Short mmCIF file of C-alpha atoms and ligand atoms in Angstrom, two decimals:
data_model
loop_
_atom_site.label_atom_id
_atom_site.label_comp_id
_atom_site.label_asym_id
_atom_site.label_seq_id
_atom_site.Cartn_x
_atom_site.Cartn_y
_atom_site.Cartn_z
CA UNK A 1440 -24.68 4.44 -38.04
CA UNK A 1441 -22.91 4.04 -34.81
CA UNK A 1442 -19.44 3.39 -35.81
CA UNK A 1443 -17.22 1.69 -33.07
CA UNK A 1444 -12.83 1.88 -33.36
CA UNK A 1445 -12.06 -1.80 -33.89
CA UNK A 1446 -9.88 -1.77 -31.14
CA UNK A 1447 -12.94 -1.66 -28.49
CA UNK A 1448 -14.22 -4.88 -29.37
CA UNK A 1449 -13.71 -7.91 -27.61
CA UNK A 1450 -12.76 -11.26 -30.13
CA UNK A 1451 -16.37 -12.72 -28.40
CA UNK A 1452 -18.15 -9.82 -29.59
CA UNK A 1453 -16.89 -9.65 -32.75
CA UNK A 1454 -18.22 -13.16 -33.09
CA UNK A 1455 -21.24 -12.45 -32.35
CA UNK A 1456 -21.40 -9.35 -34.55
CA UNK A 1457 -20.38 -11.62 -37.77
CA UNK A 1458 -23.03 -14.39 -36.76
CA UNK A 1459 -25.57 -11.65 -36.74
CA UNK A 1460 -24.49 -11.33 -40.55
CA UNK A 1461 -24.29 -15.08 -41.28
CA UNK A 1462 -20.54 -15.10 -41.54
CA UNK A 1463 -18.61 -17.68 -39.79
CA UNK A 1464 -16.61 -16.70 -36.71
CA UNK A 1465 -13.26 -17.86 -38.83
CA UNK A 1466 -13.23 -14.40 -40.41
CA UNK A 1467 -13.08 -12.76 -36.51
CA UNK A 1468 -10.10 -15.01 -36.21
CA UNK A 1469 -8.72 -13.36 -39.34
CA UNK A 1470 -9.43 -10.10 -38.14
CA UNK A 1471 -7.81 -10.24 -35.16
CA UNK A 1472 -5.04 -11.75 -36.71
CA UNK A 1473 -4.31 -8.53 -38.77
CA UNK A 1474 -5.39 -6.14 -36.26
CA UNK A 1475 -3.21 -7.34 -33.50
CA UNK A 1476 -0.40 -9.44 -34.75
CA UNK A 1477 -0.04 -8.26 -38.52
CA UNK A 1478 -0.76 -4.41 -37.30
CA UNK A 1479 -2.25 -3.09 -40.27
CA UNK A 1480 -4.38 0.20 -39.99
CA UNK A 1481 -7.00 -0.38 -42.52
CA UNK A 1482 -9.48 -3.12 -43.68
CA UNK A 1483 -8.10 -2.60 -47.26
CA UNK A 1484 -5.15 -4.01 -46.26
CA UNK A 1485 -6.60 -7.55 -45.08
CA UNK A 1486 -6.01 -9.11 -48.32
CA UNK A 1487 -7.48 -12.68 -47.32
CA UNK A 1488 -10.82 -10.93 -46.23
CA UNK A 1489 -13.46 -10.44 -49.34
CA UNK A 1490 -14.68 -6.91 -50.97
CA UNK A 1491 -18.19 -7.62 -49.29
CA UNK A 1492 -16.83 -8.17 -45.96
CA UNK A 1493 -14.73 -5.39 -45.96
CA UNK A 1494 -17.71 -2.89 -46.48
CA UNK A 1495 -19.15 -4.48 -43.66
CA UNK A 1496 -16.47 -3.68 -41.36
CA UNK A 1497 -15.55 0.04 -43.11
CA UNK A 1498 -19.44 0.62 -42.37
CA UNK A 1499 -19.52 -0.50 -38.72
CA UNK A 1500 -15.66 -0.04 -37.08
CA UNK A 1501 -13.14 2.40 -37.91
CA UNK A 1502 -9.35 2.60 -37.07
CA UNK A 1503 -8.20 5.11 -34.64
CA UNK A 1504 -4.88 6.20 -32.77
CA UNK A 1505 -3.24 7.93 -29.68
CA UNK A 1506 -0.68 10.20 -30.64
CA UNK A 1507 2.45 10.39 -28.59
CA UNK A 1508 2.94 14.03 -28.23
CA UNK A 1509 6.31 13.71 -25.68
CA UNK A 1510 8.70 11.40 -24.66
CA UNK A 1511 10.90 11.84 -21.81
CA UNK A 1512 13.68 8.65 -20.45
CA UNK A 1513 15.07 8.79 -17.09
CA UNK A 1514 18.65 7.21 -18.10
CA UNK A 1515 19.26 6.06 -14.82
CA UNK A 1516 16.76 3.04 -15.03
CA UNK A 1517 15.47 3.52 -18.54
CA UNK A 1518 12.32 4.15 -17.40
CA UNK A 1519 10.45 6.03 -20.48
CA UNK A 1520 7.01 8.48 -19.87
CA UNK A 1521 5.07 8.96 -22.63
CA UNK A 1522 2.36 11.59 -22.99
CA UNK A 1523 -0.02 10.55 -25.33
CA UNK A 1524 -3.20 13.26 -26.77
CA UNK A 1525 -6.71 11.69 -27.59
CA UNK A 1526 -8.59 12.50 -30.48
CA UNK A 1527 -10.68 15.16 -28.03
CA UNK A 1528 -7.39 17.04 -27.51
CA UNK A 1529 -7.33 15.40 -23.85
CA UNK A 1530 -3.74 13.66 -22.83
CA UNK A 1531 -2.66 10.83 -20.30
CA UNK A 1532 0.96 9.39 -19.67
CA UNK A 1533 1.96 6.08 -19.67
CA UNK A 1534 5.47 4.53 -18.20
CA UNK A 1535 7.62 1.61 -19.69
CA UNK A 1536 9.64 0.23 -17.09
CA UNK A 1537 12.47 -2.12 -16.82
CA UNK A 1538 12.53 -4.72 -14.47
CA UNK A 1539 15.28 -7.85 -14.51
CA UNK A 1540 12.19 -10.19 -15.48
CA UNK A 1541 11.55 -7.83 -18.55
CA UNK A 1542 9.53 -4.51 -19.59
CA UNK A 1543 6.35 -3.34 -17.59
CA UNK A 1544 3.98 -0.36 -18.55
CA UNK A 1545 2.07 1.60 -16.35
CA UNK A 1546 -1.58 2.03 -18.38
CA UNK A 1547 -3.78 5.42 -17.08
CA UNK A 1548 -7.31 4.36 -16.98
CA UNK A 1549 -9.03 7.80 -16.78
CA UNK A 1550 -8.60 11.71 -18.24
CA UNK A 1551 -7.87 13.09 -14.46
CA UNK A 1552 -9.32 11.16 -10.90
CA UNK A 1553 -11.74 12.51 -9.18
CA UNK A 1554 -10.74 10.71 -5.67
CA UNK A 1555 -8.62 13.22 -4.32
CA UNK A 1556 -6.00 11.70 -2.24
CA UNK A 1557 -4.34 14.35 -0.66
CA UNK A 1558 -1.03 12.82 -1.56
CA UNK A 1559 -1.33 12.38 -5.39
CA UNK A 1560 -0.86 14.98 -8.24
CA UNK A 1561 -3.20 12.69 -10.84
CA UNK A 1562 -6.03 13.42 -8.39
CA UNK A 1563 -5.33 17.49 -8.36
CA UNK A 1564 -6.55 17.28 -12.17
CA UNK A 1565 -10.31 16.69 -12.16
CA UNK A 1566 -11.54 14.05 -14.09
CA UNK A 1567 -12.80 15.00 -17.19
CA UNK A 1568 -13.72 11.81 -18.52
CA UNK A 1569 -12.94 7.76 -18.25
CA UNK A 1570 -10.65 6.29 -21.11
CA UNK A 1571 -12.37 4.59 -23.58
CA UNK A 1572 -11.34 0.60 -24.50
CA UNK A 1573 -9.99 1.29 -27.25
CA UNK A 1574 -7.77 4.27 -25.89
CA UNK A 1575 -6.69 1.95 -23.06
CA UNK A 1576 -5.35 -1.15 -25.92
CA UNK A 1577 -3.69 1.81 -28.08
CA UNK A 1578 -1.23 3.07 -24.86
CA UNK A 1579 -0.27 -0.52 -25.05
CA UNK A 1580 -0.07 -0.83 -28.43
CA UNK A 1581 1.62 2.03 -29.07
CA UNK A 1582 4.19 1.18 -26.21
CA UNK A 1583 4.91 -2.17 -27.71
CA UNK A 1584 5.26 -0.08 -31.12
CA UNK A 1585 8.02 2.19 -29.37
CA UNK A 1586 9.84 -0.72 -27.36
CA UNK A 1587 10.01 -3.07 -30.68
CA UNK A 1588 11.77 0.08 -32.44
CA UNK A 1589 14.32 1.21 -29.25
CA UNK A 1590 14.63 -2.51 -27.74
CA UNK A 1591 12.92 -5.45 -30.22
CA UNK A 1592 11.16 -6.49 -26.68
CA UNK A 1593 7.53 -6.26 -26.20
CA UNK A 1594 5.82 -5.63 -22.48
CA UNK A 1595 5.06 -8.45 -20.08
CA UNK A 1596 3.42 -7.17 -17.87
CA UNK A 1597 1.57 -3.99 -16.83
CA UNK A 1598 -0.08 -2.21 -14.25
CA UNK A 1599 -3.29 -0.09 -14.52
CA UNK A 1600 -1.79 2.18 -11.56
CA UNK A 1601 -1.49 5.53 -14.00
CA UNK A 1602 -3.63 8.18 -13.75
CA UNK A 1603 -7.39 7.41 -12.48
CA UNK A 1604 -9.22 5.18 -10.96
CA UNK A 1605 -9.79 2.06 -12.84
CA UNK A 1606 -12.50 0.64 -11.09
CA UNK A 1607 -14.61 4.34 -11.84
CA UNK A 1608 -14.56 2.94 -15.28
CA UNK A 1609 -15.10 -0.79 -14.69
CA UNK A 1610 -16.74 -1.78 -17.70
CA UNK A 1611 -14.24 -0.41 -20.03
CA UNK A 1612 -11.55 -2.02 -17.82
CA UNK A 1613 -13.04 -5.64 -18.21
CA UNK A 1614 -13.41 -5.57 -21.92
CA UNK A 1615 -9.68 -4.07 -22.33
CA UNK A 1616 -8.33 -6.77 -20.00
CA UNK A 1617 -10.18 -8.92 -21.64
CA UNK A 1618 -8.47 -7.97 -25.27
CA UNK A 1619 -5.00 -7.56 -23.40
CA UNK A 1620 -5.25 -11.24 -22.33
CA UNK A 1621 -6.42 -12.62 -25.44
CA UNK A 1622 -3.95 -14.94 -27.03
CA UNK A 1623 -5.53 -13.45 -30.78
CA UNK A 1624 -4.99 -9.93 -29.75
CA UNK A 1625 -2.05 -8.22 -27.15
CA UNK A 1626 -1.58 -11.45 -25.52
CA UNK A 1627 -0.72 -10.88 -21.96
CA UNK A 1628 -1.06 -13.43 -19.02
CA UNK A 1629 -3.57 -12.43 -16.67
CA UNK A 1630 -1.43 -13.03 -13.77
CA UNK A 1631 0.92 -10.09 -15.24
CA UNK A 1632 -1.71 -7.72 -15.22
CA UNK A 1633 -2.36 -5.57 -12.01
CA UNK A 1634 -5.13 -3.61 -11.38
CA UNK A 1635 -4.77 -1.19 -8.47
CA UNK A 1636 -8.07 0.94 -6.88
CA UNK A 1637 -8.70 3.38 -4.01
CA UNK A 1638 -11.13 1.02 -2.46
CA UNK A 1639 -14.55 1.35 -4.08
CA UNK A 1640 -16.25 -1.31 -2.21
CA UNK A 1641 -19.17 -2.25 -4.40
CA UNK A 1642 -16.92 -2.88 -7.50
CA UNK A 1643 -14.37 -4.74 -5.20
CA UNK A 1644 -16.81 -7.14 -4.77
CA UNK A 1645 -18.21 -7.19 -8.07
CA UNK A 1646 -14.73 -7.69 -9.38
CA UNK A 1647 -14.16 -10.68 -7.02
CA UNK A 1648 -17.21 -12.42 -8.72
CA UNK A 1649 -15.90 -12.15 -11.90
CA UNK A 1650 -12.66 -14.64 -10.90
CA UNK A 1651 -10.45 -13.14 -13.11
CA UNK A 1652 -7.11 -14.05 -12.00
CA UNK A 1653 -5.53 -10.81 -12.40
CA UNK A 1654 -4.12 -9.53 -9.36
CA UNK A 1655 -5.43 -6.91 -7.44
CA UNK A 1656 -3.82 -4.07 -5.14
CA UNK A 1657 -5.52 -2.13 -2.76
CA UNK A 1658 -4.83 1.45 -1.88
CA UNK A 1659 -5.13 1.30 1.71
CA UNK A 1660 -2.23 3.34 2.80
CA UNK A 1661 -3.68 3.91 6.76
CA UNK A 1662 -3.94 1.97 9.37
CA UNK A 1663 -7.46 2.91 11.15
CA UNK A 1664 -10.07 5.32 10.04
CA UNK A 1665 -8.85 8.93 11.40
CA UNK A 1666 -5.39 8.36 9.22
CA UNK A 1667 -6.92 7.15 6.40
CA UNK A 1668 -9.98 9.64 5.86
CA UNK A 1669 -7.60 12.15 6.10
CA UNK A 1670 -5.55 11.82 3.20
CA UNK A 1671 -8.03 9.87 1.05
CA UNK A 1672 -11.46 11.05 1.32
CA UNK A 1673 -13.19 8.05 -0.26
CA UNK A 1674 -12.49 6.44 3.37
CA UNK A 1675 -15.75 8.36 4.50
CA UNK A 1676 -18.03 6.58 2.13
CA UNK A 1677 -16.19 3.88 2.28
CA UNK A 1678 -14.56 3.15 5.67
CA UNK A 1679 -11.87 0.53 6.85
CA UNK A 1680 -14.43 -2.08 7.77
CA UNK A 1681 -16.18 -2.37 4.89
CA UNK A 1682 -12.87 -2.21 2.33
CA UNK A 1683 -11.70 -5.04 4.72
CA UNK A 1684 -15.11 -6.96 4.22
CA UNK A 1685 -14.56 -6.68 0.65
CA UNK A 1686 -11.06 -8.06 0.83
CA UNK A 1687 -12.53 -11.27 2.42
CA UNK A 1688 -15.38 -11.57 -0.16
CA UNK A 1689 -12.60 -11.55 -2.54
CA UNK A 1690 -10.56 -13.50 -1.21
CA UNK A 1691 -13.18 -16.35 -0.33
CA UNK A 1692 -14.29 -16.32 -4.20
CA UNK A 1693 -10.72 -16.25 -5.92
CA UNK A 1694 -8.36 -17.12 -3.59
CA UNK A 1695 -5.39 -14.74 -4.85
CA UNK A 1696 -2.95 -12.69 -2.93
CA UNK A 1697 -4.06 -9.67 -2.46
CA UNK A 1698 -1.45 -6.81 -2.56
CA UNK A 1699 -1.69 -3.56 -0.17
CA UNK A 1700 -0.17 -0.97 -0.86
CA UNK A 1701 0.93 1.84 1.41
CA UNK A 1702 2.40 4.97 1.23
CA UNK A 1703 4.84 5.73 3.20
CA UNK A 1704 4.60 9.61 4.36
CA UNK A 1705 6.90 11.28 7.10
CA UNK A 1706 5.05 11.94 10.47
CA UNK A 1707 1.49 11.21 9.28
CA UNK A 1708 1.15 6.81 8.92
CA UNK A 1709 4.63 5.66 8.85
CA UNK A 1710 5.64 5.23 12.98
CA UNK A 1711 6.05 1.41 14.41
CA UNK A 1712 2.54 1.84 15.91
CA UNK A 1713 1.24 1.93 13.11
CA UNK A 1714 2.96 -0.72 11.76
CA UNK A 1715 1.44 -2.91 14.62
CA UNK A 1716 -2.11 -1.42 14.17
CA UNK A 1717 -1.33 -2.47 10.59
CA UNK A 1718 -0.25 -5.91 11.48
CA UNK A 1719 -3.58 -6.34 13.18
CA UNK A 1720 -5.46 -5.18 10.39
CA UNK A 1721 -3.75 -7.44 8.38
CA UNK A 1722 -3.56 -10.24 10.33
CA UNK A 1723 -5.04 -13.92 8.78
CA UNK A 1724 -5.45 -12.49 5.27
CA UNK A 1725 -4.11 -13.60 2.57
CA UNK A 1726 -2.17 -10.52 1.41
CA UNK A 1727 1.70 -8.80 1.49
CA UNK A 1728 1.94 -5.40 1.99
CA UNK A 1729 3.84 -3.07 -1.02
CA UNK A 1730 5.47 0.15 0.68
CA UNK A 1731 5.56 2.64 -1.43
CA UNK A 1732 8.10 5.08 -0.78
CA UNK A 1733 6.16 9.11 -1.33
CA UNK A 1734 7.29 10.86 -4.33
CA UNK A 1735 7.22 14.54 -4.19
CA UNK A 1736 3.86 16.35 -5.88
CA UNK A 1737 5.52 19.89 -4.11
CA UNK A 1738 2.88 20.14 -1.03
CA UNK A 1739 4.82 20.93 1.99
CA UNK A 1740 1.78 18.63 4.13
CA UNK A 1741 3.71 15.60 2.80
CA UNK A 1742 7.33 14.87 2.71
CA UNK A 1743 9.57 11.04 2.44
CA UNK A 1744 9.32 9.40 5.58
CA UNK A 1745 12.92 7.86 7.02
CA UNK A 1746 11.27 5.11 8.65
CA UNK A 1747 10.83 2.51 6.17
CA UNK A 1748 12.92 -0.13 6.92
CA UNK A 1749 11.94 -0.40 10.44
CA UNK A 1750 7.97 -0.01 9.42
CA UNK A 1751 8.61 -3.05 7.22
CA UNK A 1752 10.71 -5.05 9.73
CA UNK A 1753 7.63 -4.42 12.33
CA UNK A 1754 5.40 -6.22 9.11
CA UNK A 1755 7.88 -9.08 9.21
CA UNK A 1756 7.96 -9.75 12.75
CA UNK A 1757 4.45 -9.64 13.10
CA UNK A 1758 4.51 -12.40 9.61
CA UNK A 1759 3.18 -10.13 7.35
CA UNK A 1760 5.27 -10.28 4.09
CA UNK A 1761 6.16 -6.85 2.93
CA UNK A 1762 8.74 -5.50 0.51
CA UNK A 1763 9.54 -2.06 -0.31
CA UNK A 1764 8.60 -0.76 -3.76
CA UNK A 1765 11.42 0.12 -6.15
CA UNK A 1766 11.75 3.54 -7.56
CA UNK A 1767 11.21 3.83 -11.43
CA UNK A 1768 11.59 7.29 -13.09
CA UNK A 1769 11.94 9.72 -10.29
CA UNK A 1770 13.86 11.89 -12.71
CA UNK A 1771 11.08 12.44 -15.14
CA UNK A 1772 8.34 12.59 -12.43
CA UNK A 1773 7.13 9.07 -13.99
CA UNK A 1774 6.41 7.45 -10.11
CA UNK A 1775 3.64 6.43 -8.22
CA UNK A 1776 1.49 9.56 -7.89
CA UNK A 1777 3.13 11.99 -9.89
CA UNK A 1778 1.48 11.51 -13.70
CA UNK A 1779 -0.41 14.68 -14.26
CA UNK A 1780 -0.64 14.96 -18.17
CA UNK A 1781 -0.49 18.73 -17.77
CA UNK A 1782 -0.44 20.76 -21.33
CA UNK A 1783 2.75 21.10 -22.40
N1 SAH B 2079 -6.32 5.18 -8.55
C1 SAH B 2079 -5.72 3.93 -8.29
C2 SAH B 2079 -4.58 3.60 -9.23
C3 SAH B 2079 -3.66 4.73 -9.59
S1 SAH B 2079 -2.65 5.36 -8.31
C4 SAH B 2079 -5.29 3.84 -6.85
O1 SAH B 2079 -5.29 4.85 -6.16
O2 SAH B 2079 -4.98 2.74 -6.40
C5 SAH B 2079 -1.40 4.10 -8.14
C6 SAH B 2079 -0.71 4.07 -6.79
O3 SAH B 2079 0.15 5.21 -6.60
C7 SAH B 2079 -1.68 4.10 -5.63
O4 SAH B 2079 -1.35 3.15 -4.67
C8 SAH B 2079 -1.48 5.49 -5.12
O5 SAH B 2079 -1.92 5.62 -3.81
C9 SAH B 2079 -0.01 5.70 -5.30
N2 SAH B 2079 0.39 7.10 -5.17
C10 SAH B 2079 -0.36 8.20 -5.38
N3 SAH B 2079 0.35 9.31 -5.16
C11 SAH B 2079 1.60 8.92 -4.80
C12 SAH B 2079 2.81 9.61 -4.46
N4 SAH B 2079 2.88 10.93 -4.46
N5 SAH B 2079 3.89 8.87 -4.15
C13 SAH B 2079 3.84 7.52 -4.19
N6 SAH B 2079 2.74 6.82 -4.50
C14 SAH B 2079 1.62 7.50 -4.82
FE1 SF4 B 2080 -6.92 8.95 -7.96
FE2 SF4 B 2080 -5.37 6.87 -7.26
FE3 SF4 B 2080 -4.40 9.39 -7.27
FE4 SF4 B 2080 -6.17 8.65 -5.42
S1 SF4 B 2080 -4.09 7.82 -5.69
S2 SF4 B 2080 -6.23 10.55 -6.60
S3 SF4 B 2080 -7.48 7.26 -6.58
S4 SF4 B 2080 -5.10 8.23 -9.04
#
């Protein structure tokens, strides 16, 4: 028999696997209940759920882990990266950060990313394989595990910006969103949760007919074509146009700000004419722009550019909101771009 962890399935599908038994959906509701807010790691230890429904469950989910195998804190703003290893021996980070509204984590959706931006170290590691639900709800968790023991605080928020890209492994994404929102299970707003991609146009637009209130940031980090296909080379399948045709579909069907982020790199996307060019781009959408200022991944191609603050004042002249992101865990090489899960 195909046995599946129990922390892959959806509440909804849990139902449905307990009415295909005759049993009543109350005894998914106590399920969850010990799975997610009790935290027990076995069905033996569900002492409200009978003998006969136990063997059920032993003979059709099992209980399975991540195992944190490092932990490294930046102590200048308590930003914590934690490598976990899968039960195949591969490993992805994960980030808790601290903001003044409370704790975010930074989720990895894949083993490796096999977009190659130019400007990230995630994407220098091939990907080997997509993270499974299940391996996506245990970094969180296991992060809410760590932050209840260092800090009694759970996470509010979080960001699927790790390593991968999320929307190469969109069906796993939905269902784990859909257990992170649940009330019954991790219990995060969906307006907390951000889901950032490269621009994969097809799922854009799949994900926009899906309404599901969790906000979305773009990777667009160019301004026109020639910029952009050279640093990120899903631009040639993909190309400015059509990304920007699937930010409309999106925005017509759920009418949420869209966030774009862009990198900031020295000499290559970051002068005031492209700040303009941007502006025009931009112009009439509903969307702010996120600069993100480059963190080092040791390629002398790319270096911190020193324009920033007058790219961004270009944005605000021309009434697009920007703001600038802020650094988190530059001393542990926890930033945008730099989780690599190399063997360590
Ligand atoms: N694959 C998805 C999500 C993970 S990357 C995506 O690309 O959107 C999360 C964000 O970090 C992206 O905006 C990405 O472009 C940015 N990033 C990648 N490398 C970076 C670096 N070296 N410095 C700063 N940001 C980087
Ligand atoms: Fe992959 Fe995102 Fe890095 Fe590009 S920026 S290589 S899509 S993780």
């Amino acid at each position: 028999m195909n046995k599946k962890s129990i922390y892959s399935i959806t509440y909804d599908k849990l139902v449905n696997f307990f009415k295909e038994n005759s049993i009543n959906e109350f005894v998914a509701k106590q399920i969850f209940d010990w799975v997610y807010k009790k935290n027990v790691r076995s069905f033996e230890e569900m002492t409200n759920i009978s003998k006969k429904n136990i063997e059920l469950l032993n003979n059709n989910f099992y209980f399975n882990n991540v195992k944190e195998i490092n932990r490294q804190i930046d102590h200048e703003d308590e930003t914590i990266k934690i490598l976990y290893e899968l039960e195949d021996g591969n490993k992805v980070e994960s980030v808790i950060m601290k903001f003044n509204y409370g704790y975010s984590a930074c989720i990895s959706s894949q083993v490796g990313c096999n977009m190659g931006c130019k400007f990230c170290a995630s994407g220098k590691l091939k990907k080997i394989r997509s993270l499974t639900i299940d391996e996506m709800v245990l970094q969180i968790l296991n992060i809410n595990k760590t932050l209840m023991e260092i800090k009694s605080k759970k996470i509010t928020s979080f960001v699927i910006m790790g390593i991968g890209e999320p929307f190469d492994n969109f069906d796993n994404i939905l269902d784990f969103i859909e257990i992170a929102k649940d009330r019954k299970a991790i219990e995060i707003g969906s307006r907390h949760i951000t889901v950032s991609t490269s621009g994969i146009v097809p799922k854009i637009k799949k994900w926009a007919d899906l309404n599901l209130q969790v906000n979305l940031a773009i990777s667009l980090h160019a301004p026109n074509d020639e910029i952009r296909s050279s640093i990120m080379p899903i631009n040639n399948a993909y190309p400015i146009n059509e990304l920007m045709d699937a930010i409309d579909y999106y925005l017509e069907k759920n009418n949420r700000r869209i966030t774009i982020e862009y990198i900031m790199l020295d000499g290559i996307n970051d002068s005031n004419e492209n700040a303009n060019e941007l502006a025009k781009l931009l112009k009439n959408r509903l969307c702010y722009v996120n600069l993100i200022p480059f963190n080092d991944i040791n390629n002398p191609h790319f270096s911190r550019s020193k324009n920033i603050k007058n790219f961004a004042k270009v944005l605000n002249n021309a009434n697009i909101t920007c703001t600038i992101r802020q650094e988190r865990g530059k001393n542990i090489s926890a930033a945008c771009g730099q989780l690599r899960a190399k063997n360590i």
